[in-house]
Amino acid sequence: MTLQDRISAWLDGALPPEEAARLEAEAAADPTLAAKMQAAQEREEALSKAFDTLLEAPLPPGIMAVVSGSTQPGTRNEEASPTVAGAMAQEGPAAPAPEVTEAAPYPAHPGEAAFASNPPGGTAPRGEMPPDFAATNTNGRAFTPALIAAVLALLVVGAGGGALFTRGFLANEELADGHATRGWMEEIADYHRVYARQTAHLVEVPASETPHIEAWLGRETGVPLNVPDLSALGFTFQGARLLVAGGRPVAQLLYTDAEGGVMALCGLALEGGEPLPGFTAQSFGDDLEMVRWNPPGAAWVTVGKPDMALDAVARAAADNV
Amino acid sequence: MEPQDSTGFQEDLLASLPRLRRFALALTGHPLEADELVQITCERAIAKAAEWDQEQPLLPWLYTMARTLLAVEHRKAARRGAVPANEVVALLSHMGGEEATRAAQLIAPVLGLPDAMASVVLLVSVEGHSYAEAAEILGIPQSTVMSRMAAARAKLRAQWEGLE
């Protein structure tokens, strides 16, 4: 491998750990190499940012018509007929769908089913599509991702909002103001199920603004915080959100693993309680797990899928957060 | 896991559209062809919805489908060279002029890369897929993903240095 090949693989996290360490050691001793690697990293970031602007572009109504007019409830197992007529009418001729002899998209490899980025199948609550939704997309208006997000949010709130509120008051251990801790953890689980699906809009403030995140969330939650570097455990910091759970502001730091799976670190102020020793794990349904610890004046949880080694994450985070 | 209903599939497909469209742009290199490809991919996905393994995320399934459909159409053979940056700017009409121009200056050279490098760059560099995942989506060996990434970076570096 040439040096450029090594840097390329290093940027992609594809070098074996010992080779990555060797390259980093070489860079530590060689300012020219270090500058080269840093420049390469900066180009990567600039490129990602540029490509991400495409995600905000309005979608042509023709495409939206195909999707949102596509199915009737309950026809999932039948051959749904795409409603392209409306799309054709506004968009002009479009290519006919070719016959694919063997599309076999994404063949199943049970052993390495590694695309872990939040299975869209879904743990998030489902709602009915608003009845007039299909009609709105044939009026020629462009659909912006923001509009899509709004529609999805409506669907989610419709089905899950009630549960979110009632669960908030399940009795267990109580916060100083009477909210049950079981409640805030349930609420964080609900948030996680929703946000882990928003791959295009995962965070409110991106990782590039880490100093701002630390100052802002520390101020809002009353819990001084550092964004822990969890890269040794395979998690990359993506950015943060401010949530409200149990009536309290909650700092949510979002990380992704190599497969795009989302893991969150959530912290909130918890006055009056004795700091609890150790780390406790708790399952939320089949799909989520949390590991919690209580430093003085605060409570922290790591939230993610049960296979994410959350206990190790919690211990690493507790030392650095 | 609860059985998936059609509304769930529709929602997931809807939420996948911006990324699918961006991937189609990388595959085809051209905005209009990308939108045609997204459209036929959505039609195909809806027709084949029952074949989607719900244990798997939808996007890679859609990506693979788009790639297969494009190969069937043999459009790859007709691929042109570099896409003019102004065609990319037209896609970014939702942004301010200067910002859109700047983004387009970075995107256009990627779309103009030879040998289907653009889709590799998008999957690995922009979306953070591993080489194994990109290889599976694109139906190529992992070693090819790796060499295309290195070659793409070498070409882009030369072009960007020319820009600065």
CSV table of C-alpha atoms in Angstrom, one decimal:
chain,number,residue,atom,x,y,z
A,1,MET,CA,0.0,0.0,0.0
A,2,THR,CA,1.2,3.5,-0.8
A,3,LEU,CA,1.1,6.1,1.9
A,4,GLN,CA,-2.0,7.7,0.2
A,5,ASP,CA,-3.7,4.3,0.2
A,6,ARG,CA,-3.0,4.0,3.9
A,7,ILE,CA,-4.3,7.5,4.6
A,8,SER,CA,-7.4,6.7,2.5
A,9,ALA,CA,-8.2,3.5,4.4
A,10,TRP,CA,-7.4,5.3,7.7
A,11,LEU,CA,-9.9,8.0,6.9
A,12,ASP,CA,-12.5,5.3,6.3
A,13,GLY,CA,-11.7,3.5,9.6
A,14,ALA,CA,-10.7,0.5,7.5
A,15,LEU,CA,-7.2,0.0,8.7
A,16,PRO,CA,-6.7,-2.8,11.2
A,17,PRO,CA,-6.1,-1.2,14.6
A,18,GLU,CA,-2.4,-1.9,14.8
A,19,GLU,CA,-1.8,-0.4,11.3
A,20,ALA,CA,-3.9,2.6,12.2
A,21,ALA,CA,-1.9,3.1,15.4
A,22,ARG,CA,1.3,2.8,13.4
A,23,LEU,CA,0.2,5.5,10.9
A,24,GLU,CA,-0.8,7.7,13.8
A,25,ALA,CA,2.5,7.2,15.5
A,26,GLU,CA,4.3,8.1,12.2
A,27,ALA,CA,2.2,11.2,12.0
A,28,ALA,CA,3.1,12.2,15.5
A,29,ALA,CA,6.7,12.2,14.5
A,30,ASP,CA,6.3,13.8,11.1
A,31,PRO,CA,4.6,17.1,10.9
A,32,THR,CA,4.3,17.0,7.1
A,33,LEU,CA,2.5,13.7,7.3
A,34,ALA,CA,0.3,15.0,10.1
A,35,ALA,CA,-0.6,18.1,8.1
A,36,LYS,CA,-1.4,15.9,5.1
A,37,MET,CA,-3.7,13.7,7.2
A,38,GLN,CA,-5.4,16.7,8.7
A,39,ALA,CA,-6.0,18.3,5.3
A,40,ALA,CA,-7.4,15.0,4.1
A,41,GLN,CA,-9.8,14.9,7.0
A,42,GLU,CA,-10.9,18.5,6.4
A,43,ARG,CA,-11.6,17.6,2.8
A,44,GLU,CA,-13.8,14.7,4.0
A,45,GLU,CA,-15.8,17.0,6.2
A,46,ALA,CA,-16.2,19.6,3.6
A,47,LEU,CA,-17.4,17.0,1.1
A,48,SER,CA,-19.9,15.4,3.6
A,49,LYS,CA,-21.3,18.9,4.4
A,50,ALA,CA,-21.7,19.7,0.7
A,51,PHE,CA,-23.4,16.4,0.0
A,52,ASP,CA,-25.7,16.8,3.0
A,53,THR,CA,-27.1,20.0,1.5
A,54,LEU,CA,-28.6,17.7,-1.2
A,55,LEU,CA,-30.8,16.1,1.5
A,56,GLU,CA,-32.5,19.4,2.1
A,57,ALA,CA,-33.5,19.9,-1.6
A,58,PRO,CA,-37.2,19.8,-2.4
A,59,LEU,CA,-38.3,16.5,-3.9
A,60,PRO,CA,-40.1,16.6,-7.2
A,61,PRO,CA,-43.9,16.1,-6.8
A,62,GLY,CA,-43.8,13.2,-9.3
A,63,ILE,CA,-41.7,11.1,-6.9
A,64,MET,CA,-43.8,12.0,-3.9
A,65,ALA,CA,-46.9,11.0,-5.8
A,66,VAL,CA,-45.5,7.6,-6.5
A,67,VAL,CA,-44.7,7.0,-2.9
A,68,SER,CA,-47.5,8.6,-0.9
A,69,GLY,CA,-50.2,7.3,-3.2
A,70,SER,CA,-48.8,3.9,-3.3
A,71,THR,CA,-50.7,1.6,-0.9
A,72,GLN,CA,-53.9,1.1,0.8
A,73,PRO,CA,-53.8,0.1,4.5
A,74,GLY,CA,-53.6,-3.6,4.8
A,75,THR,CA,-52.3,-4.4,1.3
A,76,ARG,CA,-48.7,-5.0,2.3
A,77,ASN,CA,-48.8,-8.6,1.3
A,78,GLU,CA,-50.5,-8.1,-2.0
A,79,GLU,CA,-48.9,-6.7,-5.0
A,80,ALA,CA,-49.6,-3.0,-4.5
A,81,SER,CA,-50.1,-1.1,-7.7
A,82,PRO,CA,-48.1,2.0,-7.9
A,83,THR,CA,-50.2,5.0,-8.8
A,84,VAL,CA,-48.0,6.5,-11.3
A,85,ALA,CA,-50.8,8.1,-13.4
A,86,GLY,CA,-50.8,11.3,-11.4
A,87,ALA,CA,-47.1,11.5,-11.5
A,88,MET,CA,-47.0,11.0,-15.2
A,89,ALA,CA,-49.5,13.7,-15.8
A,90,GLN,CA,-47.4,16.4,-14.1
A,91,GLU,CA,-43.9,15.2,-14.8
A,92,GLY,CA,-44.2,14.3,-18.4
A,93,PRO,CA,-43.0,11.0,-19.7
A,94,ALA,CA,-41.0,9.0,-17.3
A,95,ALA,CA,-39.0,5.8,-17.9
A,96,PRO,CA,-41.2,2.7,-17.7
A,97,ALA,CA,-40.1,0.4,-14.9
A,98,PRO,CA,-38.0,-2.2,-16.6
A,99,GLU,CA,-38.4,-5.9,-15.9
A,100,VAL,CA,-35.6,-6.9,-13.6
A,101,THR,CA,-34.9,-10.6,-14.1
A,102,GLU,CA,-33.3,-10.9,-10.7
A,103,ALA,CA,-33.4,-7.8,-8.7
A,104,ALA,CA,-32.6,-9.7,-5.5
A,105,PRO,CA,-31.8,-6.5,-3.7
A,106,TYR,CA,-29.9,-6.9,-0.6
A,107,PRO,CA,-29.6,-10.6,-0.3
A,108,ALA,CA,-29.8,-11.9,3.3
A,109,HIS,CA,-26.6,-12.8,4.9
A,110,PRO,CA,-27.7,-13.6,8.4
A,111,GLY,CA,-24.2,-13.8,9.7
A,112,GLU,CA,-23.2,-10.4,8.6
A,113,ALA,CA,-26.5,-8.5,8.6
A,114,ALA,CA,-24.5,-5.5,9.4
A,115,PHE,CA,-26.5,-2.5,8.2
A,116,ALA,CA,-27.6,-1.8,11.7
A,117,SER,CA,-28.7,1.8,11.1
A,118,ASN,CA,-32.0,1.6,12.9
A,119,PRO,CA,-34.1,-1.0,11.3
A,120,PRO,CA,-36.9,1.1,9.6
A,121,GLY,CA,-39.2,-1.7,10.3
A,122,GLY,CA,-39.8,-0.4,13.4
A,123,THR,CA,-40.2,0.0,16.9
A,124,ALA,CA,-41.5,3.5,16.6
A,125,PRO,CA,-45.2,3.8,17.0
A,126,ARG,CA,-47.1,3.8,13.8
A,127,GLY,CA,-50.1,5.9,13.0
A,128,GLU,CA,-52.5,6.0,10.1
A,129,MET,CA,-51.5,8.2,7.2
A,130,PRO,CA,-53.7,11.3,7.3
A,131,PRO,CA,-56.5,10.6,4.9
A,132,ASP,CA,-56.0,13.7,2.9
A,133,PHE,CA,-52.2,13.2,2.6
A,134,ALA,CA,-52.3,11.4,-0.7
A,135,ALA,CA,-54.3,14.2,-2.2
A,136,THR,CA,-52.0,17.0,-1.2
A,137,ASN,CA,-49.1,15.7,-3.3
A,138,THR,CA,-50.8,16.0,-6.6
A,139,ASN,CA,-51.2,19.7,-6.5
A,140,GLY,CA,-47.8,20.4,-7.9
A,141,ARG,CA,-46.2,21.6,-4.7
A,142,ALA,CA,-42.7,20.5,-4.1
A,143,PHE,CA,-42.2,18.4,-1.0
A,144,THR,CA,-39.4,19.6,1.2
A,145,PRO,CA,-37.7,17.3,3.7
A,146,ALA,CA,-39.1,19.5,6.4
A,147,LEU,CA,-42.6,18.8,5.2
A,148,ILE,CA,-41.8,15.1,5.2
A,149,ALA,CA,-40.4,15.4,8.7
A,150,ALA,CA,-43.6,17.2,9.8
A,151,VAL,CA,-45.8,14.4,8.3
A,152,LEU,CA,-43.7,11.7,10.0
A,153,ALA,CA,-43.8,13.6,13.3
A,154,LEU,CA,-47.6,13.8,13.1
A,155,LEU,CA,-47.8,10.0,12.5
A,156,VAL,CA,-45.5,9.3,15.5
A,157,VAL,CA,-47.3,11.7,17.8
A,158,GLY,CA,-50.6,10.3,16.9
A,159,ALA,CA,-49.8,6.9,18.0
A,160,GLY,CA,-47.2,7.4,20.7
A,161,GLY,CA,-47.9,10.7,22.3
A,162,GLY,CA,-50.5,9.4,24.8
A,163,ALA,CA,-48.2,6.6,25.9
A,164,LEU,CA,-45.4,9.1,26.4
A,165,PHE,CA,-47.4,11.2,28.8
A,166,THR,CA,-49.0,8.4,30.8
A,167,ARG,CA,-45.8,6.6,31.2
A,168,GLY,CA,-44.2,9.7,32.7
A,169,PHE,CA,-46.1,9.1,35.9
A,170,LEU,CA,-45.6,5.5,36.5
A,171,ALA,CA,-44.5,5.1,40.1
A,172,ASN,CA,-41.0,4.1,40.9
A,173,GLU,CA,-38.2,6.2,42.3
A,174,GLU,CA,-39.1,9.9,42.3
A,175,LEU,CA,-37.3,13.0,41.2
A,176,ALA,CA,-37.3,15.9,43.6
A,177,ASP,CA,-40.3,17.4,41.9
A,178,GLY,CA,-42.4,14.2,42.0
A,179,HIS,CA,-41.7,12.8,38.5
A,180,ALA,CA,-41.0,9.1,38.6
A,181,THR,CA,-37.5,8.1,37.3
A,182,ARG,CA,-39.1,5.2,35.6
A,183,GLY,CA,-41.0,7.9,33.8
A,184,TRP,CA,-38.1,10.0,32.5
A,185,MET,CA,-36.2,6.9,31.4
A,186,GLU,CA,-39.3,5.7,29.5
A,187,GLU,CA,-39.5,9.1,27.9
A,188,ILE,CA,-35.9,9.0,26.9
A,189,ALA,CA,-36.5,5.5,25.4
A,190,ASP,CA,-39.4,7.0,23.4
A,191,TYR,CA,-37.3,9.9,22.2
A,192,HIS,CA,-34.5,7.4,21.2
A,193,ARG,CA,-36.9,5.3,19.2
A,194,VAL,CA,-38.0,8.4,17.3
A,195,TYR,CA,-34.6,10.2,16.9
A,196,ALA,CA,-32.6,7.1,16.0
A,197,ARG,CA,-34.7,6.9,12.9
A,198,GLN,CA,-33.9,10.4,11.7
A,199,THR,CA,-30.7,9.7,10.0
A,200,ALA,CA,-30.9,12.9,8.0
A,201,HIS,CA,-31.7,15.0,11.0
A,202,LEU,CA,-30.2,13.1,13.8
A,203,VAL,CA,-28.9,16.1,15.8
A,204,GLU,CA,-29.8,19.6,16.5
A,205,VAL,CA,-26.2,20.9,16.9
A,206,PRO,CA,-23.5,19.0,15.0
A,207,ALA,CA,-20.3,17.5,16.5
A,208,SER,CA,-18.3,20.3,14.8
A,209,GLU,CA,-19.7,22.6,17.5
A,210,THR,CA,-18.6,20.6,20.5
A,211,PRO,CA,-17.5,23.6,22.6
A,212,HIS,CA,-20.9,25.2,22.0
A,213,ILE,CA,-22.7,22.0,22.9
A,214,GLU,CA,-20.8,21.6,26.1
A,215,ALA,CA,-21.5,25.2,27.2
A,216,TRP,CA,-25.1,25.2,26.0
A,217,LEU,CA,-26.3,21.9,27.4
A,218,GLY,CA,-24.3,22.4,30.6
A,219,ARG,CA,-26.1,25.7,31.1
A,220,GLU,CA,-29.6,24.4,30.2
A,221,THR,CA,-29.5,21.2,32.2
A,222,GLY,CA,-27.4,22.5,35.1
A,223,VAL,CA,-25.2,19.5,34.7
A,224,PRO,CA,-21.6,20.5,33.7
A,225,LEU,CA,-20.6,18.2,30.9
A,226,ASN,CA,-17.8,17.2,28.5
A,227,VAL,CA,-18.5,15.3,25.3
A,228,PRO,CA,-16.7,12.0,26.0
A,229,ASP,CA,-14.5,10.6,23.2
A,230,LEU,CA,-15.9,7.1,22.8
A,231,SER,CA,-14.0,6.3,19.5
A,232,ALA,CA,-12.0,3.6,21.3
A,233,LEU,CA,-15.3,1.7,21.7
A,234,GLY,CA,-16.3,2.3,18.1
A,235,PHE,CA,-18.7,5.2,18.6
A,236,THR,CA,-18.4,8.5,16.7
A,237,PHE,CA,-19.9,11.7,18.2
A,238,GLN,CA,-22.5,13.2,15.8
A,239,GLY,CA,-23.9,16.0,17.9
A,240,ALA,CA,-26.5,16.8,20.4
A,241,ARG,CA,-30.1,17.7,21.2
A,242,LEU,CA,-31.9,19.2,24.2
A,243,LEU,CA,-34.8,17.1,25.3
A,244,VAL,CA,-37.4,17.4,28.1
A,245,ALA,CA,-38.1,14.3,30.1
A,246,GLY,CA,-39.7,14.0,33.6
A,247,GLY,CA,-40.3,17.8,33.3
A,248,ARG,CA,-36.5,18.4,33.2
A,249,PRO,CA,-34.1,19.5,30.5
A,250,VAL,CA,-32.1,16.6,29.3
A,251,ALA,CA,-28.8,16.7,27.4
A,252,GLN,CA,-28.8,14.1,24.7
A,253,LEU,CA,-25.4,13.4,23.1
A,254,LEU,CA,-25.7,11.2,20.0
A,255,TYR,CA,-23.1,8.8,18.7
A,256,THR,CA,-23.2,6.3,15.8
A,257,ASP,CA,-21.3,3.0,15.5
A,258,ALA,CA,-19.6,1.7,12.4
A,259,GLU,CA,-22.9,0.4,11.1
A,260,GLY,CA,-24.8,3.6,11.6
A,261,GLY,CA,-26.6,2.4,14.7
A,262,VAL,CA,-27.5,5.3,17.0
A,263,MET,CA,-26.4,5.4,20.7
A,264,ALA,CA,-27.2,8.2,23.0
A,265,LEU,CA,-25.8,9.5,26.2
A,266,CYS,CA,-28.4,11.4,28.2
A,267,GLY,CA,-27.9,13.4,31.4
A,268,LEU,CA,-30.1,15.5,33.6
A,269,ALA,CA,-29.9,17.1,37.0
A,270,LEU,CA,-31.1,15.1,39.9
A,271,GLU,CA,-30.9,17.0,43.1
A,272,GLY,CA,-31.5,15.8,46.6
A,273,GLY,CA,-30.9,12.1,45.9
A,274,GLU,CA,-28.0,10.2,47.3
A,275,PRO,CA,-25.4,9.4,44.6
A,276,LEU,CA,-26.0,5.7,43.8
A,277,PRO,CA,-22.9,3.6,43.4
A,278,GLY,CA,-22.3,1.5,40.3
A,279,PHE,CA,-24.1,1.0,37.1
A,280,THR,CA,-27.5,-0.5,36.5
A,281,ALA,CA,-28.8,-1.9,33.3
A,282,GLN,CA,-32.5,-1.9,32.3
A,283,SER,CA,-34.3,-3.1,29.2
A,284,PHE,CA,-37.0,-1.2,27.5
A,285,GLY,CA,-38.9,-3.6,25.2
A,286,ASP,CA,-36.9,-5.9,23.0
A,287,ASP,CA,-35.1,-3.2,21.2
A,288,LEU,CA,-33.6,-0.8,23.7
A,289,GLU,CA,-31.4,-1.0,26.8
A,290,MET,CA,-30.1,1.6,29.2
A,291,VAL,CA,-27.2,1.6,31.6
A,292,ARG,CA,-27.6,4.2,34.3
A,293,TRP,CA,-25.3,5.8,36.8
A,294,ASN,CA,-25.7,8.6,39.3
A,295,PRO,CA,-22.9,11.0,40.0
A,296,PRO,CA,-23.6,13.6,42.6
A,297,GLY,CA,-26.4,15.9,41.5
A,298,ALA,CA,-27.1,14.2,38.2
A,299,ALA,CA,-28.3,11.0,36.5
A,300,TRP,CA,-26.8,9.7,33.3
A,301,VAL,CA,-27.9,6.9,31.0
A,302,THR,CA,-26.5,5.3,27.9
A,303,VAL,CA,-29.3,4.3,25.5
A,304,GLY,CA,-29.0,1.9,22.6
A,305,LYS,CA,-29.5,-1.5,21.2
A,306,PRO,CA,-28.9,-4.4,23.6
A,307,ASP,CA,-25.9,-5.6,21.6
A,308,MET,CA,-24.0,-2.3,21.9
A,309,ALA,CA,-21.9,-3.1,25.0
A,310,LEU,CA,-23.6,-0.2,26.8
A,311,ASP,CA,-22.1,-1.1,30.1
A,312,ALA,CA,-18.5,-0.5,28.8
A,313,VAL,CA,-19.8,2.7,27.2
A,314,ALA,CA,-21.3,3.9,30.5
A,315,ARG,CA,-18.1,3.2,32.3
A,316,ALA,CA,-15.9,5.0,29.7
A,317,ALA,CA,-18.4,7.9,29.6
A,318,ALA,CA,-18.6,8.2,33.4
A,319,ASP,CA,-14.9,8.8,33.6
A,320,ASN,CA,-15.0,11.5,31.0
A,321,VAL,CA,-18.3,13.2,30.8
B,1,MET,CA,-41.2,-7.3,16.3
B,2,GLU,CA,-44.7,-6.4,15.2
B,3,PRO,CA,-45.7,-7.2,11.6
B,4,GLN,CA,-45.1,-4.4,9.3
B,5,ASP,CA,-48.1,-2.9,7.6
B,6,SER,CA,-48.2,-1.0,4.4
B,7,THR,CA,-48.4,2.4,6.2
B,8,GLY,CA,-45.1,1.6,7.9
B,9,PHE,CA,-43.5,0.7,4.6
B,10,GLN,CA,-44.8,3.8,3.0
B,11,GLU,CA,-43.5,6.0,5.9
B,12,ASP,CA,-40.1,4.4,5.7
B,13,LEU,CA,-40.0,4.8,1.9
B,14,LEU,CA,-41.0,8.4,2.3
B,15,ALA,CA,-38.3,9.1,4.9
B,16,SER,CA,-35.7,7.4,2.7
B,17,LEU,CA,-36.4,9.6,-0.4
B,18,PRO,CA,-33.8,12.4,0.2
B,19,ARG,CA,-31.0,9.8,0.6
B,20,LEU,CA,-32.2,7.6,-2.2
B,21,ARG,CA,-32.3,10.6,-4.5
B,22,ARG,CA,-28.7,11.6,-3.5
B,23,PHE,CA,-27.5,8.1,-4.0
B,24,ALA,CA,-29.2,8.0,-7.4
B,25,LEU,CA,-27.4,11.2,-8.3
B,26,ALA,CA,-24.1,9.6,-7.4
B,27,LEU,CA,-25.0,6.5,-9.5
B,28,THR,CA,-26.2,8.3,-12.6
B,29,GLY,CA,-24.2,11.5,-12.3
B,30,HIS,CA,-27.1,13.5,-13.7
B,31,PRO,CA,-30.0,15.2,-11.9
B,32,LEU,CA,-32.7,14.3,-14.4
B,33,GLU,CA,-31.6,10.7,-14.7
B,34,ALA,CA,-31.4,10.5,-11.0
B,35,ASP,CA,-35.0,11.5,-10.5
B,36,GLU,CA,-36.1,9.0,-13.2
B,37,LEU,CA,-34.2,6.3,-11.4
B,38,VAL,CA,-35.7,7.3,-8.0
B,39,GLN,CA,-39.1,7.1,-9.5
B,40,ILE,CA,-38.7,3.6,-11.1
B,41,THR,CA,-37.0,2.4,-7.9
B,42,CYS,CA,-39.9,3.6,-5.8
B,43,GLU,CA,-42.3,1.9,-8.2
B,44,ARG,CA,-40.3,-1.3,-8.0
B,45,ALA,CA,-39.9,-1.1,-4.2
B,46,ILE,CA,-43.7,-0.7,-3.8
B,47,ALA,CA,-44.4,-3.7,-6.0
B,48,LYS,CA,-41.8,-5.8,-4.2
B,49,ALA,CA,-42.6,-4.5,-0.7
B,50,ALA,CA,-43.6,-7.9,0.5
B,51,GLU,CA,-40.0,-9.2,-0.3
B,52,TRP,CA,-38.4,-6.7,2.0
B,53,ASP,CA,-36.9,-8.4,5.0
B,54,GLN,CA,-38.1,-6.2,7.8
B,55,GLU,CA,-35.2,-7.2,10.0
B,56,GLN,CA,-33.0,-5.2,7.6
B,57,PRO,CA,-32.9,-1.4,7.2
B,58,LEU,CA,-34.7,-0.2,4.1
B,59,LEU,CA,-32.1,2.1,2.6
B,60,PRO,CA,-29.5,-0.5,1.6
B,61,TRP,CA,-32.3,-2.5,0.0
B,62,LEU,CA,-33.4,0.5,-2.0
B,63,TYR,CA,-29.8,1.4,-2.9
B,64,THR,CA,-29.2,-2.1,-4.2
B,65,MET,CA,-32.5,-2.0,-6.1
B,66,ALA,CA,-31.6,1.3,-7.7
B,67,ARG,CA,-28.2,0.1,-8.7
B,68,THR,CA,-29.7,-3.1,-10.2
B,69,LEU,CA,-32.3,-1.2,-12.2
B,70,LEU,CA,-29.7,1.2,-13.5
B,71,ALA,CA,-27.5,-1.7,-14.6
B,72,VAL,CA,-30.5,-3.3,-16.4
B,73,GLU,CA,-31.1,-0.1,-18.3
B,74,HIS,CA,-27.5,-0.1,-19.4
B,75,ARG,CA,-27.3,3.6,-18.8
B,76,LYS,CA,-23.9,3.2,-17.2
B,77,ALA,CA,-22.4,2.7,-20.7
B,78,ALA,CA,-23.7,6.1,-21.8
B,79,ARG,CA,-22.1,7.9,-18.8
B,80,ARG,CA,-20.7,11.2,-19.7
B,81,GLY,CA,-17.8,13.0,-18.2
B,82,ALA,CA,-17.9,15.8,-15.7
B,83,VAL,CA,-21.2,17.3,-14.8
B,84,PRO,CA,-21.3,21.0,-15.0
B,85,ALA,CA,-21.4,22.6,-11.6
B,86,ASN,CA,-24.4,24.8,-12.7
B,87,GLU,CA,-26.5,21.7,-13.0
B,88,VAL,CA,-25.8,20.8,-9.4
B,89,VAL,CA,-26.5,24.4,-8.4
B,90,ALA,CA,-29.9,24.0,-9.9
B,91,LEU,CA,-30.6,21.2,-7.4
B,92,LEU,CA,-29.7,23.4,-4.5
B,93,SER,CA,-32.2,26.1,-5.2
B,94,HIS,CA,-33.3,26.0,-1.6
B,95,MET,CA,-30.0,27.5,-0.5
B,96,GLY,CA,-28.4,30.9,-0.8
B,97,GLY,CA,-26.5,31.5,-4.0
B,98,GLU,CA,-23.0,31.6,-2.6
B,99,GLU,CA,-23.5,28.6,-0.4
B,100,ALA,CA,-25.0,26.6,-3.2
B,101,THR,CA,-22.2,27.5,-5.5
B,102,ARG,CA,-19.6,26.4,-3.0
B,103,ALA,CA,-21.4,23.1,-2.3
B,104,ALA,CA,-21.8,22.5,-6.1
B,105,GLN,CA,-18.1,23.1,-6.6
B,106,LEU,CA,-17.4,20.2,-4.2
B,107,ILE,CA,-20.1,17.9,-5.5
B,108,ALA,CA,-19.7,18.2,-9.2
B,109,PRO,CA,-16.1,16.8,-9.4
B,110,VAL,CA,-17.3,13.8,-7.4
B,111,LEU,CA,-20.2,13.2,-9.9
B,112,GLY,CA,-17.7,13.4,-12.7
B,113,LEU,CA,-15.4,10.7,-11.4
B,114,PRO,CA,-14.9,7.7,-13.7
B,115,ASP,CA,-15.6,4.0,-13.0
B,116,ALA,CA,-18.6,4.4,-10.7
B,117,MET,CA,-16.4,6.0,-8.1
B,118,ALA,CA,-19.0,8.6,-7.1
B,119,SER,CA,-21.3,6.0,-5.5
B,120,VAL,CA,-18.4,4.5,-3.6
B,121,VAL,CA,-17.4,8.0,-2.3
B,122,LEU,CA,-21.0,8.7,-1.3
B,123,LEU,CA,-21.6,5.5,0.6
B,124,VAL,CA,-18.2,5.4,2.3
B,125,SER,CA,-17.0,8.9,2.8
B,126,VAL,CA,-20.3,10.8,3.1
B,127,GLU,CA,-22.7,8.2,4.6
B,128,GLY,CA,-20.0,6.3,6.6
B,129,HIS,CA,-20.8,2.8,5.4
B,130,SER,CA,-18.0,0.3,5.9
B,131,TYR,CA,-16.2,-1.2,2.9
B,132,ALA,CA,-18.1,-4.4,3.4
B,133,GLU,CA,-21.5,-2.7,3.4
B,134,ALA,CA,-20.6,-0.6,0.3
B,135,ALA,CA,-19.4,-3.7,-1.5
B,136,GLU,CA,-22.6,-5.4,-0.8
B,137,ILE,CA,-24.8,-2.5,-2.0
B,138,LEU,CA,-22.8,-2.0,-5.1
B,139,GLY,CA,-22.2,-5.7,-5.9
B,140,ILE,CA,-18.4,-5.4,-6.1
B,141,PRO,CA,-15.6,-6.8,-4.0
B,142,GLN,CA,-14.4,-5.0,-0.9
B,143,SER,CA,-10.9,-4.7,-2.4
B,144,THR,CA,-12.5,-2.7,-5.2
B,145,VAL,CA,-14.3,-0.4,-2.8
B,146,MET,CA,-10.9,0.2,-1.1
B,147,SER,CA,-9.0,0.9,-4.3
B,148,ARG,CA,-11.8,3.1,-5.7
B,149,MET,CA,-11.8,5.2,-2.6
B,150,ALA,CA,-8.1,5.7,-2.8
B,151,ALA,CA,-8.2,6.5,-6.5
B,152,ALA,CA,-11.2,8.8,-6.1
B,153,ARG,CA,-9.4,10.8,-3.3
B,154,ALA,CA,-6.3,11.1,-5.5
B,155,LYS,CA,-8.3,12.5,-8.4
B,156,LEU,CA,-10.4,14.8,-6.2
B,157,ARG,CA,-7.3,16.1,-4.4
B,158,ALA,CA,-5.8,17.1,-7.7
B,159,GLN,CA,-9.0,18.9,-8.8
B,160,TRP,CA,-9.5,20.7,-5.5
B,161,GLU,CA,-6.0,21.9,-5.4
B,162,GLY,CA,-6.7,23.3,-8.8
B,163,LEU,CA,-9.7,25.1,-7.4
B,164,GLU,CA,-8.0,26.8,-4.6
